[in-house]
Amino acid sequence: MEIRDVNGQWRDLWVSFCLALLMVAKLEGISAQIRYSIQEELKSGTAVGNVAKDLGLDVGRLADRNLRVVSGTKQDLFKVNPRDGVLLVNQRVDREELCAKTVPCITNLKAVVENPLEMHQIIVEILDVNDNWPKFPEENYTLEVLESAVVGSRFQMEGAHDLDVGLNSLHSYKLNHNQYFRLETEEFGEDAKVPFLVLQRPLDREHTAQHRLLLTATDGGKPSKSGTINITVVVSDVNDNPPVCDKQKYTATIRENVPPGTFLLTVNASDSDEGANGEIEYSLRSKIRGLSSELFDLNSKTGQLTVKGRLDYEEKQVYEIKVLAADKGAVSLSTHCNVVVKVEDVNDNQPEIDITSLSSRIPEDAPPGTVVALMGVTDLDSGVNGQVVCNVPSNLPFDLKPSPDGQSYSLVTKDYLDKETMHMYNITITAKDLGSPALSSTKVIQVDVLDVNDNSPLFTESPYTFYVPENNKAGMSIFSVSATDADGGENAVVTYSLDRKTPGHTIASFLNINEANGTITALKSFDFETLKTFQFQVVATDSGAPSLSSNVTVNVFILDQNDNAPVILYPLSSNGSAEGVEEIPRNVNAGHLVTKVRAYDADIGYNGWLLFSLQELTDHSLFGLDRYTGQIRTLRSFTETDEAEHKLVILVKDNGNVSLSATATVIVKLVEPKEAFAASDVKSAAKDQGEDDIIFYLIITLGSVSVLFLISIIVLIAMQCSKSTDYTSKYLQETNYDGTLCHSIQYRSGDKRYMLVGPRMSIGSTIVPGSHANTLVLPDRRRTSEEALPISGSSLMEVVH
């Protein structure tokens, strides 16, 4: 038994050893890995790659070795041709079905051969093609928006989805043009773009109840694909329209002894809102508290007004009733319909009010409790019907204080008054007896509020901006300012003056202002070329005691006028006149440049844009002039019969409304070619003397530049190797000029450089539109190119250095 057990253990060890060797052999059989990339949706049978060739297998033994591919999925997307070892597409490959949004999309295969057994890994990457378009969850979408939505409100829409990945996935949204909504897009996570509708102007349901929009989603494929969704924006009603009475005032006349229930009139109001917001309910609001509500009744639904109590002509002859028409919105809106009921007298008595003392003028700063009037109240009736109670409207800043015996009253202020809010009060005092039915009477006291200087002058604009043409006539008015004062009388009389105390406001020294009306005159004529803009302050002071004042800033811009004539720079003779002599050989061809007239104009814009024309010419067939550049060229070759001297008078004028001009004279002399060559030799001989010395210095200079160039290259290479930051975006090259600027003027103002050029020069720099359109701004070498440089200057067309 022991021997069999030992032998069994040895057999188990031997089997384990053999299995380990087999596993090692299998592991060693996975000796290679190859990778292929194909596009999705390829036809069945499309070749992916030659597995046998890529693995180095003998094609002749493929059938014996049983080459095959094994996939880890249930679908056999690929197969291998056992004869030549080519890997083929077996069935439709859909990247979205395999990998969804996973990138990259990888399919792992194993190539297996036998005799000996080998296993090789094959990785096939499925590349995306733009075979899907963006899709919205639904074709139509309804968005409900309150018409009270504020501008800038954002409404999130459900975005579109594209099954493709990378550039073929969803790229952007586009909203059709409309006045009310614009589109914003936000990124939410990977591959998710959410569109938002942003309200850009207020909605009005009564004007437009629905808005139809079209939202388009586009992917980034080439060609791109897109999907759309129709959006219907339904504007929900908000109670933003109050009821409107069909009449401004309703009037009815009735005798005072009519029985209760007598019909007077019907109040009618309409509301343009819908639903509950447009349903109207009527109610009474009396100007005199408690009186109208006792005498009249109003149907809250129909608006019918009827007599409720007994009327008394001696108590009141006319009733002014406020009928409140209110809608049933959550936040109710209302309006008042005025109803006037006139009562015809029958025969009765009423209380009488007697004003014994009255102060009809009260200063607005009078303290509360100031006595306005004293009055006595009497009634012809006796007993309870002769007892009278007086009151004033509670919304007025006045109150009635009764005497102990109840026979007299004092009218006093219960708050501070404000003349600017209410300059006069009509105080209605109502006296009502205690009879049944009660009789009453009213008395109106007019109280004027006296002004106190408690308001400063207020200018109509702040700041003021004026544009004044140059060359204005000295002493003439150029503009005016105006201020008003809410006070009255002397407290509202405003005088104007210039603020000459502020440091730096020396410009006010040549201005004057009319103290009474604020008209400002200039004591001198302005010159745009000297002064383009200035600023000063005007002070407005009232005549109160103590006086109050305020000031305002006035910005003045001088407008350019065409007051500078062109100036000829070339030709200029020795005596300073615009005349020159040019000698040219007789044998020159057509198109030969004879000379170039140069001029400039101190004005700007069109006032400084110069045009050249031939005013006088001996032979029109010989010479031509470029109207923009001033170049004079020959139109044809010269003949023996042509005169030896020609006089050309060139007119240079600007483009002002009333153009100014100057003339230049050019005498063209024709000389024989020998004479022309001799003149050229004389010029060359003058240069030869200095050439020998110049060559020596040139050699030294070239050697130094070459050494410095090599050192610069070495330093740059060392800096690139030691630093990973790319500085090329910070220091940009200076502007390259793609035209020819033969003559120009450069100048510096502060830390800015400017170049003045003419309108026909083709310069690569951008000319900024504005009042200085003919000035180029040159990049300052002391500043980075990212800084913006301003535009200023004149209309200089061409200046000789």
mmCIF file of N, CA, C and O in Angstrom, residues 430-472:
data_model
loop_
_atom_site.group_PDB
_atom_site.id
_atom_site.type_symbol
_atom_site.label_atom_id
_atom_site.label_comp_id
_atom_site.label_asym_id
_atom_site.label_seq_id
_atom_site.Cartn_x
_atom_site.Cartn_y
_atom_site.Cartn_z
ATOM 1 N N THR A 430 -66.348 118.758 5.343
ATOM 2 C CA THR A 430 -67.718 118.242 5.281
ATOM 3 C C THR A 430 -68.362 118.350 6.663
ATOM 4 O O THR A 430 -67.801 117.890 7.663
ATOM 5 N N ALA A 431 -69.512 118.982 6.668
ATOM 6 C CA ALA A 431 -70.314 119.082 7.902
ATOM 7 C C ALA A 431 -71.543 118.211 7.727
ATOM 8 O O ALA A 431 -72.325 118.378 6.783
ATOM 9 N N LYS A 432 -71.746 117.257 8.629
ATOM 10 C CA LYS A 432 -72.841 116.292 8.512
ATOM 11 C C LYS A 432 -73.626 116.253 9.814
ATOM 12 O O LYS A 432 -73.043 116.086 10.894
ATOM 13 N N ASP A 433 -74.945 116.430 9.692
ATOM 14 C CA ASP A 433 -75.743 116.378 10.914
ATOM 15 C C ASP A 433 -76.050 114.935 11.282
ATOM 16 O O ASP A 433 -75.747 114.003 10.534
ATOM 17 N N LEU A 434 -76.649 114.770 12.460
ATOM 18 C CA LEU A 434 -76.927 113.432 12.971
ATOM 19 C C LEU A 434 -78.367 113.016 12.760
ATOM 20 O O LEU A 434 -78.848 112.062 13.365
ATOM 21 N N GLY A 435 -79.069 113.731 11.881
ATOM 22 C CA GLY A 435 -80.457 113.397 11.607
ATOM 23 C C GLY A 435 -80.576 112.128 10.790
ATOM 24 O O GLY A 435 -79.597 111.547 10.314
ATOM 25 N N SER A 436 -81.804 111.696 10.624
ATOM 26 C CA SER A 436 -82.079 110.499 9.852
ATOM 27 C C SER A 436 -83.222 110.814 8.881
ATOM 28 O O SER A 436 -84.377 111.050 9.339
ATOM 29 N N PRO A 437 -82.962 110.838 7.604
ATOM 30 C CA PRO A 437 -81.622 110.659 6.999
ATOM 31 C C PRO A 437 -80.732 111.852 7.287
ATOM 32 O O PRO A 437 -81.216 112.967 7.450
ATOM 33 N N ALA A 438 -79.440 111.571 7.340
ATOM 34 C CA ALA A 438 -78.478 112.615 7.678
ATOM 35 C C ALA A 438 -78.356 113.605 6.537
ATOM 36 O O ALA A 438 -78.399 113.253 5.377
ATOM 37 N N LEU A 439 -78.205 114.865 6.934
ATOM 38 C CA LEU A 439 -77.955 115.942 5.979
ATOM 39 C C LEU A 439 -76.560 116.495 6.235
ATOM 40 O O LEU A 439 -76.096 116.536 7.376
ATOM 41 N N SER A 440 -75.942 116.937 5.195
ATOM 42 C CA SER A 440 -74.567 117.431 5.340
ATOM 43 C C SER A 440 -74.307 118.538 4.341
ATOM 44 O O SER A 440 -75.051 118.731 3.380
ATOM 45 N N SER A 441 -73.222 119.254 4.601
ATOM 46 C CA SER A 441 -72.754 120.305 3.691
ATOM 47 C C SER A 441 -71.231 120.316 3.689
ATOM 48 O O SER A 441 -70.607 119.734 4.583
ATOM 49 N N THR A 442 -70.681 120.951 2.689
ATOM 50 C CA THR A 442 -69.213 120.982 2.539
ATOM 51 C C THR A 442 -68.737 122.404 2.333
ATOM 52 O O THR A 442 -69.481 123.278 1.885
ATOM 53 N N LYS A 443 -67.486 122.619 2.672
ATOM 54 C CA LYS A 443 -66.821 123.918 2.451
ATOM 55 C C LYS A 443 -65.392 123.609 2.001
ATOM 56 O O LYS A 443 -64.718 122.770 2.607
ATOM 57 N N VAL A 444 -64.974 124.279 0.937
ATOM 58 C CA VAL A 444 -63.630 124.071 0.380
ATOM 59 C C VAL A 444 -62.763 125.261 0.733
ATOM 60 O O VAL A 444 -63.141 126.418 0.482
ATOM 61 N N ILE A 445 -61.638 124.992 1.353
ATOM 62 C CA ILE A 445 -60.666 126.031 1.699
ATOM 63 C C ILE A 445 -59.430 125.845 0.809
ATOM 64 O O ILE A 445 -58.872 124.746 0.727
ATOM 65 N N GLN A 446 -59.036 126.908 0.155
ATOM 66 C CA GLN A 446 -57.829 126.864 -0.692
ATOM 67 C C GLN A 446 -56.644 127.403 0.093
ATOM 68 O O GLN A 446 -56.696 128.527 0.606
ATOM 69 N N VAL A 447 -55.595 126.581 0.194
ATOM 70 C CA VAL A 447 -54.383 126.958 0.909
ATOM 71 C C VAL A 447 -53.216 126.915 -0.067
ATOM 72 O O VAL A 447 -52.953 125.879 -0.703
ATOM 73 N N ASP A 448 -52.521 128.058 -0.228
ATOM 74 C CA ASP A 448 -51.325 128.142 -1.067
ATOM 75 C C ASP A 448 -50.093 127.871 -0.217
ATOM 76 O O ASP A 448 -49.951 128.416 0.890
ATOM 77 N N VAL A 449 -49.201 127.040 -0.745
ATOM 78 C CA VAL A 449 -47.957 126.710 -0.045
ATOM 79 C C VAL A 449 -46.866 127.670 -0.520
ATOM 80 O O VAL A 449 -46.592 127.770 -1.716
ATOM 81 N N LEU A 450 -46.253 128.392 0.430
ATOM 82 C CA LEU A 450 -45.191 129.339 0.098
ATOM 83 C C LEU A 450 -43.868 128.603 -0.073
ATOM 84 O O LEU A 450 -43.533 127.681 0.670
ATOM 85 N N ASP A 451 -43.126 129.044 -1.089
ATOM 86 C CA ASP A 451 -41.881 128.346 -1.446
ATOM 87 C C ASP A 451 -40.754 128.708 -0.490
ATOM 88 O O ASP A 451 -40.652 129.835 -0.006
ATOM 89 N N VAL A 452 -39.867 127.706 -0.247
ATOM 90 C CA VAL A 452 -38.608 127.876 0.488
ATOM 91 C C VAL A 452 -37.504 127.334 -0.406
ATOM 92 O O VAL A 452 -37.689 126.328 -1.099
ATOM 93 N N ASN A 453 -36.360 127.996 -0.399
ATOM 94 C CA ASN A 453 -35.269 127.597 -1.299
ATOM 95 C C ASN A 453 -34.618 126.305 -0.789
ATOM 96 O O ASN A 453 -33.619 126.335 -0.075
ATOM 97 N N ASP A 454 -35.186 125.175 -1.212
ATOM 98 C CA ASP A 454 -34.646 123.880 -0.780
ATOM 99 C C ASP A 454 -34.289 122.967 -1.954
ATOM 100 O O ASP A 454 -34.112 121.768 -1.782
ATOM 101 N N ASN A 455 -34.193 123.533 -3.173
ATOM 102 C CA ASN A 455 -33.817 122.736 -4.354
ATOM 103 C C ASN A 455 -32.705 123.453 -5.121
ATOM 104 O O ASN A 455 -32.772 124.671 -5.342
ATOM 105 N N SER A 456 -31.698 122.698 -5.506
ATOM 106 C CA SER A 456 -30.596 123.234 -6.315
ATOM 107 C C SER A 456 -30.989 123.214 -7.786
ATOM 108 O O SER A 456 -31.819 122.398 -8.209
ATOM 109 N N PRO A 457 -30.390 124.117 -8.590
ATOM 110 C CA PRO A 457 -30.653 124.079 -10.043
ATOM 111 C C PRO A 457 -30.215 122.729 -10.628
ATOM 112 O O PRO A 457 -29.248 122.119 -10.168
ATOM 113 N N LEU A 458 -30.929 122.289 -11.648
ATOM 114 C CA LEU A 458 -30.637 121.006 -12.296
ATOM 115 C C LEU A 458 -30.478 121.240 -13.792
ATOM 116 O O LEU A 458 -31.372 121.777 -14.452
ATOM 117 N N PHE A 459 -29.316 120.842 -14.334
ATOM 118 C CA PHE A 459 -29.054 121.019 -15.760
ATOM 119 C C PHE A 459 -29.856 120.008 -16.573
ATOM 120 O O PHE A 459 -30.127 118.886 -16.119
ATOM 121 N N THR A 460 -30.225 120.402 -17.784
ATOM 122 C CA THR A 460 -31.007 119.516 -18.661
ATOM 123 C C THR A 460 -30.182 118.344 -19.165
ATOM 124 O O THR A 460 -30.742 117.302 -19.505
ATOM 125 N N GLU A 461 -28.850 118.484 -19.221
ATOM 126 C CA GLU A 461 -27.977 117.392 -19.635
ATOM 127 C C GLU A 461 -26.750 117.364 -18.736
ATOM 128 O O GLU A 461 -26.348 118.406 -18.199
ATOM 129 N N SER A 462 -26.157 116.209 -18.592
ATOM 130 C CA SER A 462 -24.910 116.100 -17.834
ATOM 131 C C SER A 462 -24.171 114.836 -18.269
ATOM 132 O O SER A 462 -24.667 113.725 -18.062
ATOM 133 N N PRO A 463 -23.004 114.963 -18.884
ATOM 134 C CA PRO A 463 -22.383 116.222 -19.281
ATOM 135 C C PRO A 463 -22.938 116.714 -20.619
ATOM 136 O O PRO A 463 -23.650 115.981 -21.309
ATOM 137 N N TYR A 464 -22.580 117.941 -20.975
ATOM 138 C CA TYR A 464 -22.921 118.478 -22.286
ATOM 139 C C TYR A 464 -21.807 118.130 -23.277
ATOM 140 O O TYR A 464 -20.626 118.108 -22.908
ATOM 141 N N THR A 465 -22.207 117.872 -24.509
ATOM 142 C CA THR A 465 -21.233 117.633 -25.583
ATOM 143 C C THR A 465 -21.639 118.491 -26.771
ATOM 144 O O THR A 465 -22.772 118.404 -27.256
ATOM 145 N N PHE A 466 -20.705 119.341 -27.244
ATOM 146 C CA PHE A 466 -20.962 120.232 -28.369
ATOM 147 C C PHE A 466 -19.874 120.058 -29.417
ATOM 148 O O PHE A 466 -18.713 119.754 -29.094
ATOM 149 N N TYR A 467 -20.261 120.258 -30.673
ATOM 150 C CA TYR A 467 -19.329 120.201 -31.794
ATOM 151 C C TYR A 467 -19.313 121.566 -32.474
ATOM 152 O O TYR A 467 -20.360 122.056 -32.918
ATOM 153 N N VAL A 468 -18.141 122.181 -32.513
ATOM 154 C CA VAL A 468 -18.000 123.550 -33.013
ATOM 155 C C VAL A 468 -17.037 123.543 -34.202
ATOM 156 O O VAL A 468 -15.909 123.029 -34.076
ATOM 157 N N PRO A 469 -17.452 124.063 -35.364
ATOM 158 C CA PRO A 469 -16.522 124.141 -36.491
ATOM 159 C C PRO A 469 -15.398 125.136 -36.181
ATOM 160 O O PRO A 469 -15.593 126.129 -35.477
ATOM 161 N N GLU A 470 -14.230 124.863 -36.680
ATOM 162 C CA GLU A 470 -13.121 125.797 -36.514
ATOM 163 C C GLU A 470 -13.382 127.067 -37.322
ATOM 164 O O GLU A 470 -14.315 127.125 -38.132
ATOM 165 N N ASN A 471 -12.563 128.076 -37.084
ATOM 166 C CA ASN A 471 -12.652 129.364 -37.766
ATOM 167 C C ASN A 471 -13.957 130.096 -37.439
ATOM 168 O O ASN A 471 -14.490 130.839 -38.251
ATOM 169 N N ASN A 472 -14.508 129.802 -36.244
ATOM 170 C CA ASN A 472 -15.708 130.518 -35.836
ATOM 171 C C ASN A 472 -15.384 131.990 -35.617
ATOM 172 O O ASN A 472 -14.242 132.368 -35.329
#
